PDB file of C-alpha atoms in Angstrom:
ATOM      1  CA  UNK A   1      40.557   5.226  28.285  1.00 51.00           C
ATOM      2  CA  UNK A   2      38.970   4.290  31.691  1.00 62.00           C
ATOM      3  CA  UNK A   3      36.639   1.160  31.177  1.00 71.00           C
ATOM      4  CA  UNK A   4      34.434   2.507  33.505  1.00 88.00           C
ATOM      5  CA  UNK A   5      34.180   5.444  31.078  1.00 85.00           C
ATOM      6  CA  UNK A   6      33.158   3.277  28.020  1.00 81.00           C
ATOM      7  CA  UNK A   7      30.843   1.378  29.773  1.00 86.00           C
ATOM      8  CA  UNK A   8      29.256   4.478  30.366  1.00 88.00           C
ATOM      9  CA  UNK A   9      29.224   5.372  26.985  1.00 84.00           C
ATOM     10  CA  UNK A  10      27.838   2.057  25.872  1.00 84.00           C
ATOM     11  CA  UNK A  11      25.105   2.331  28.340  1.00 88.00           C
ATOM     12  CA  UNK A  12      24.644   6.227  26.548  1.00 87.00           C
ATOM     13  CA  UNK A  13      23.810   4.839  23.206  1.00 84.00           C
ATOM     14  CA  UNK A  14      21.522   1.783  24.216  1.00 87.00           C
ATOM     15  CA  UNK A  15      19.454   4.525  26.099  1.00 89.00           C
ATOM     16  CA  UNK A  16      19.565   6.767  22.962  1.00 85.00           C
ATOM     17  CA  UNK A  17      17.947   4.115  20.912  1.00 86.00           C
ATOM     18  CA  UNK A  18      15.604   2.743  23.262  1.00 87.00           C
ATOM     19  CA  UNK A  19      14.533   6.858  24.170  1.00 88.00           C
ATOM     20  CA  UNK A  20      13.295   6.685  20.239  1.00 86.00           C
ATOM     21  CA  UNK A  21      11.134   3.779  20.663  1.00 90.00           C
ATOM     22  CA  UNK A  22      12.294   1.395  17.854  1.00 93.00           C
ATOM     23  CA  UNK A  23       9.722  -1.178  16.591  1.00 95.00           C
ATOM     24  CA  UNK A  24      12.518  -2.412  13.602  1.00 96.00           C
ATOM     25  CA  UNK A  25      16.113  -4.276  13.661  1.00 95.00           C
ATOM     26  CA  UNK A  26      18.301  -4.970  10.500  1.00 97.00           C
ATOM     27  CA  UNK A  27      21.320  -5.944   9.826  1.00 95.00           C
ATOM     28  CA  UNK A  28      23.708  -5.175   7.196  1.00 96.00           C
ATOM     29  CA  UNK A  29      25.880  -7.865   6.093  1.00 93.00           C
ATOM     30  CA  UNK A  30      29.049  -6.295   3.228  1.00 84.00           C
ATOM     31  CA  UNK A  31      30.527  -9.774   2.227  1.00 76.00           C
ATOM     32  CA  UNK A  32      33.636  -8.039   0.523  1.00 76.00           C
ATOM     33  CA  UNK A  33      35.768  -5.554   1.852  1.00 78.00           C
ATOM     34  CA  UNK A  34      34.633  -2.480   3.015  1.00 83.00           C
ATOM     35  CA  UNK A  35      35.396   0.988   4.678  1.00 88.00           C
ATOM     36  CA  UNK A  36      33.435   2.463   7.401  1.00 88.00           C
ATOM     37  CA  UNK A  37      32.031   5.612   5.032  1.00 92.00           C
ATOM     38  CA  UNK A  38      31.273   2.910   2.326  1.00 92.00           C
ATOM     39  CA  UNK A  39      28.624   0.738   4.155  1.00 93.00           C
ATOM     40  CA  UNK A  40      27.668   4.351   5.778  1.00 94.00           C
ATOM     41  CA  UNK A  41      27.003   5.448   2.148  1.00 95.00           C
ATOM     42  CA  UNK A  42      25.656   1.859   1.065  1.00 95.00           C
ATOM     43  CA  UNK A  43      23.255   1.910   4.006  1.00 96.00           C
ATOM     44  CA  UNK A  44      21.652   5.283   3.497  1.00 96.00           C
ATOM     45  CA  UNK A  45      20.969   3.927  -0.497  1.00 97.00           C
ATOM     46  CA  UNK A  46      19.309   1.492   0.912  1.00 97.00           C
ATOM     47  CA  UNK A  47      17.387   2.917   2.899  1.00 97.00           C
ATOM     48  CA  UNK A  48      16.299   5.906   0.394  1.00 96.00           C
ATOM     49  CA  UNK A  49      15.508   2.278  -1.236  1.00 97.00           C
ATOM     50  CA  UNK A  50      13.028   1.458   0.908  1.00 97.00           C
ATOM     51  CA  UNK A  51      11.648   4.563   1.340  1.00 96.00           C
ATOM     52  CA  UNK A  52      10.947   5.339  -1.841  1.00 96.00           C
ATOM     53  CA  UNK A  53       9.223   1.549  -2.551  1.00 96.00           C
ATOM     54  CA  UNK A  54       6.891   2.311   0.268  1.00 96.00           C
ATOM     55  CA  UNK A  55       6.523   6.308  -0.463  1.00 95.00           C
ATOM     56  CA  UNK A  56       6.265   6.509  -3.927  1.00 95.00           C
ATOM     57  CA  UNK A  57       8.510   8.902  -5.713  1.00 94.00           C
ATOM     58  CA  UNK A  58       7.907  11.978  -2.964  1.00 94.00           C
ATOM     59  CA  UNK A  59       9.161   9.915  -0.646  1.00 93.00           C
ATOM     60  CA  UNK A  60      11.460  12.713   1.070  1.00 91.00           C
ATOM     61  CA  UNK A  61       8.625  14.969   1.181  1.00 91.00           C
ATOM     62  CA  UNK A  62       6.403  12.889   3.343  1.00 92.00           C
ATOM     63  CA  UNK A  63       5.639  13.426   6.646  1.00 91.00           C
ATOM     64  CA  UNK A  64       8.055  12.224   9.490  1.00 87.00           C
ATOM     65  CA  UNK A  65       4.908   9.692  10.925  1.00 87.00           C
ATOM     66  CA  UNK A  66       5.285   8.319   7.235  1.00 91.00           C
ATOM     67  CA  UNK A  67       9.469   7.874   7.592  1.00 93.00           C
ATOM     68  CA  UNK A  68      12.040   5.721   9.182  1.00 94.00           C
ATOM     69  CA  UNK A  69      14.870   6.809  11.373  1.00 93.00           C
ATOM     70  CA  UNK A  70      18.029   4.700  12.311  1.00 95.00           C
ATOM     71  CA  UNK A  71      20.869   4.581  14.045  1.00 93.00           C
ATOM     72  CA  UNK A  72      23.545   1.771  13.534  1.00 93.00           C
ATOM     73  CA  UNK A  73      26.306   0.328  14.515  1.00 91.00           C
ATOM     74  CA  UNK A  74      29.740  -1.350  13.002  1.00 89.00           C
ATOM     75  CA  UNK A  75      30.432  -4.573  13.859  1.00 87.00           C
ATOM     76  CA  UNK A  76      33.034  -7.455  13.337  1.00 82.00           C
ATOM     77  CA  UNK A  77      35.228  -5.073  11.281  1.00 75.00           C
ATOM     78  CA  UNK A  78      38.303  -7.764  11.033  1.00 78.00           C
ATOM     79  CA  UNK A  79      35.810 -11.162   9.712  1.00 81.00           C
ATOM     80  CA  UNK A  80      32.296 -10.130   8.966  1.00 82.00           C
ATOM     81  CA  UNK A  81      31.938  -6.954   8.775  1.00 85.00           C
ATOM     82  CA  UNK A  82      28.192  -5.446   8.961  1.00 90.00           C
ATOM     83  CA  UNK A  83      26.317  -2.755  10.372  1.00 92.00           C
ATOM     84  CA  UNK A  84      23.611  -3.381  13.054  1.00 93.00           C
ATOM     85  CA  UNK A  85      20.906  -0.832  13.336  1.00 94.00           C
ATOM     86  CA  UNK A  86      17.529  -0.636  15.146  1.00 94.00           C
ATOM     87  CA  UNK A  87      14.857   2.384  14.117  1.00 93.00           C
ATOM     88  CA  UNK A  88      11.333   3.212  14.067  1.00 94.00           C
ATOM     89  CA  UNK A  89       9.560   3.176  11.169  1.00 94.00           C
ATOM     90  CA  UNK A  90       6.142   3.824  10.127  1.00 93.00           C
ATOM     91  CA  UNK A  91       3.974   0.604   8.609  1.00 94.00           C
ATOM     92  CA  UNK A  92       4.412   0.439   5.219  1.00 94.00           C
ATOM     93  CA  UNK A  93       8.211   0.679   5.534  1.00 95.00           C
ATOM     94  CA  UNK A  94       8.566  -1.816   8.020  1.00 95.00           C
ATOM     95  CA  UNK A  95       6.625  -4.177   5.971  1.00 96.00           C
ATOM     96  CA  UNK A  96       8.787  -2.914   3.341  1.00 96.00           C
ATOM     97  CA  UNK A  97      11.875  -3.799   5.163  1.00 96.00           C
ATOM     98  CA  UNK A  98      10.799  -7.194   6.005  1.00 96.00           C
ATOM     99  CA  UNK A  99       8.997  -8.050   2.527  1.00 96.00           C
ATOM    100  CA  UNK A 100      11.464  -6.768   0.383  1.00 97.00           C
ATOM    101  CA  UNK A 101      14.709  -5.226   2.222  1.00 97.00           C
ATOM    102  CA  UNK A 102      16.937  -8.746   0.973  1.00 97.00           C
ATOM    103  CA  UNK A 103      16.011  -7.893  -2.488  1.00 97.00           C
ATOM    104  CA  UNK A 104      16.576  -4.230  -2.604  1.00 97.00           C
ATOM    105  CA  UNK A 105      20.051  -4.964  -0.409  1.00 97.00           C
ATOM    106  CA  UNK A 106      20.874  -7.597  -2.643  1.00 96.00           C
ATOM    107  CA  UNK A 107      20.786  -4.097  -5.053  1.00 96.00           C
ATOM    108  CA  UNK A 108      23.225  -2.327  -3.336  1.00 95.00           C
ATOM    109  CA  UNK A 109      25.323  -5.094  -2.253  1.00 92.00           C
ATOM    110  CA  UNK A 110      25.658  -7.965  -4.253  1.00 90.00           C
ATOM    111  CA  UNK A 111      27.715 -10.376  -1.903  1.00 88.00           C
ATOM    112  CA  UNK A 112      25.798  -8.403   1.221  1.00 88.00           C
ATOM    113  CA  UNK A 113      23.420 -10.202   3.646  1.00 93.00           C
ATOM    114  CA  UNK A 114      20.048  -9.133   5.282  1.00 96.00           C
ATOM    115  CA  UNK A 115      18.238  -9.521   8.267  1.00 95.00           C
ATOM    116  CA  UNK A 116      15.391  -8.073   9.561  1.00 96.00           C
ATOM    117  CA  UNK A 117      12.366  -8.503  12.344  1.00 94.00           C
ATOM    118  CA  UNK A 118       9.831  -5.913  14.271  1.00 94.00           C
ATOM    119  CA  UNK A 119      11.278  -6.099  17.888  1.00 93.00           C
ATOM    120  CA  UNK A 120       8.833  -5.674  21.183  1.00 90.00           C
ATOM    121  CA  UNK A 121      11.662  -5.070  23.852  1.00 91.00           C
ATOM    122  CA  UNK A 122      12.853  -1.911  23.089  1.00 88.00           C
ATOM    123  CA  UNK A 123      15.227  -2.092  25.590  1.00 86.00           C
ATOM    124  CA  UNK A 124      16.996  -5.604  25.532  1.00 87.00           C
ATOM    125  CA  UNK A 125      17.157  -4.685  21.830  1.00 84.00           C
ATOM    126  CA  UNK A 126      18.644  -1.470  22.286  1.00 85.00           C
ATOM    127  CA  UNK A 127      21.436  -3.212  24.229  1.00 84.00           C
ATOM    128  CA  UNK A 128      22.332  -6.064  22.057  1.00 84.00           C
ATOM    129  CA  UNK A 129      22.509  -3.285  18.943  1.00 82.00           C
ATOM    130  CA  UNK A 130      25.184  -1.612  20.784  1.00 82.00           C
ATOM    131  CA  UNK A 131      27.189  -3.554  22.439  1.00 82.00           C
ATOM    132  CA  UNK A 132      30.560  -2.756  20.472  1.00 80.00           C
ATOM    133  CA  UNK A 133      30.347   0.690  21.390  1.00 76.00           C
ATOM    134  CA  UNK A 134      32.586   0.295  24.678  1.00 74.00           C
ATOM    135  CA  UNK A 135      35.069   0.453  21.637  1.00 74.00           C
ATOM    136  CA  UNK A 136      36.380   4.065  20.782  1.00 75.00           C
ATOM    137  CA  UNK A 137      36.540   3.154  16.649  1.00 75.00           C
ATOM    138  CA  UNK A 138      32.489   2.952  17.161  1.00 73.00           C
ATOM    139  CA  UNK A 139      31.812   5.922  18.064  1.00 77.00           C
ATOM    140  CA  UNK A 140      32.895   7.936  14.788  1.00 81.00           C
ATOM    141  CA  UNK A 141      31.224   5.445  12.459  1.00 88.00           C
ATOM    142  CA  UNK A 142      27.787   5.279  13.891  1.00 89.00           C
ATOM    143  CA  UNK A 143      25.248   5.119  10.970  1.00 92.00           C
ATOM    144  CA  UNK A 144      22.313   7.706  11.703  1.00 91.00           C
ATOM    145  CA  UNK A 145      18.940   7.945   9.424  1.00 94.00           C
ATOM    146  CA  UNK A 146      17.086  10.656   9.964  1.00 91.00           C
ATOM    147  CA  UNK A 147      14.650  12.941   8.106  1.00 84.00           C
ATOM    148  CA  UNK A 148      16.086  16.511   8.097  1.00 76.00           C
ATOM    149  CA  UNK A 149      13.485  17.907  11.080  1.00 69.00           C
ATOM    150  CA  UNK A 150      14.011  14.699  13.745  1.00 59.00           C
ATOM    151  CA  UNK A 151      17.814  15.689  13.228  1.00 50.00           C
ATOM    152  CA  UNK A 152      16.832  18.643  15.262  1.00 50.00           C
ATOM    153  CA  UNK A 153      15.025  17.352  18.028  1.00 48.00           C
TER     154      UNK A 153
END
């Protein structure tokens, strides 16, 4: 495939991200081996996780203000493999995901790392989060988050 091609792609889903307006990074570190689908799967547990800690119970019922979206991305797939992902979330989860997102990874993940920070430049953020996706493989395992209605718009 043309590089100019995947550098247009790259530059496609850094401008996707920042268009959302994320305030929240995390990463996603497996420390075992791993599939693609599997940290996919382990990521959205997490993050119902999370939800629910900051939600209460209804969690899924609350209002998308009150929710987090993310998209993420699969990197160092041959050494360290973990899943970068940027989002917006409202307050309470953010705090949640800073407070207590080692914890509730530690959950899912035993051997798995954790990372995560507000960010201020959208942008430059949105960029570094998806760098690998000049690579093909990248494209069909990116990790989305969404309530059911932003899916739509």
């Amino acid at each position: 495939m043309e590089t100019s091609f995947r550098q247009e792609m790259r530059r496609a889903w850094a401008q996707l991200a920042a268009d959302r307006k994320p305030n929240i990074a995390f990463t996603l570190g497996m420390g075992l081996s791993t599939t693609a689908d599997r940290l996919n799967r382990d990521a959205m547990v997490f993050l119902n996780r999370i939800e629910r800690r900051a939600n209460g119970p209804r969690w899924a019922s609350r209002p998308n203000d009150m929710r987090i979206w993310a998209l993420g991305f699969h990197e160092k797939r041959q050494s360290n493999w973990h899943l970068q992902a940027i989002g917006f979330a409202a307050p309470k989860i953010a705090e949640r995901l800073v407070l207590d997102g080692s914890r509730i990874w530690k959950d899912v993940r035993m051997a798995g790392d954790y990372w995560a920070d507000r960010i201020e430049d959208q942008a430059a953020y949105s960029r570094y989060v998806s760098k690998e996706t000049w690579n093909e493989q990248a494209w069909a395992d990116v990790f989305v988050y969404a309530p059911p209605t932003w899916r739509d718009s």
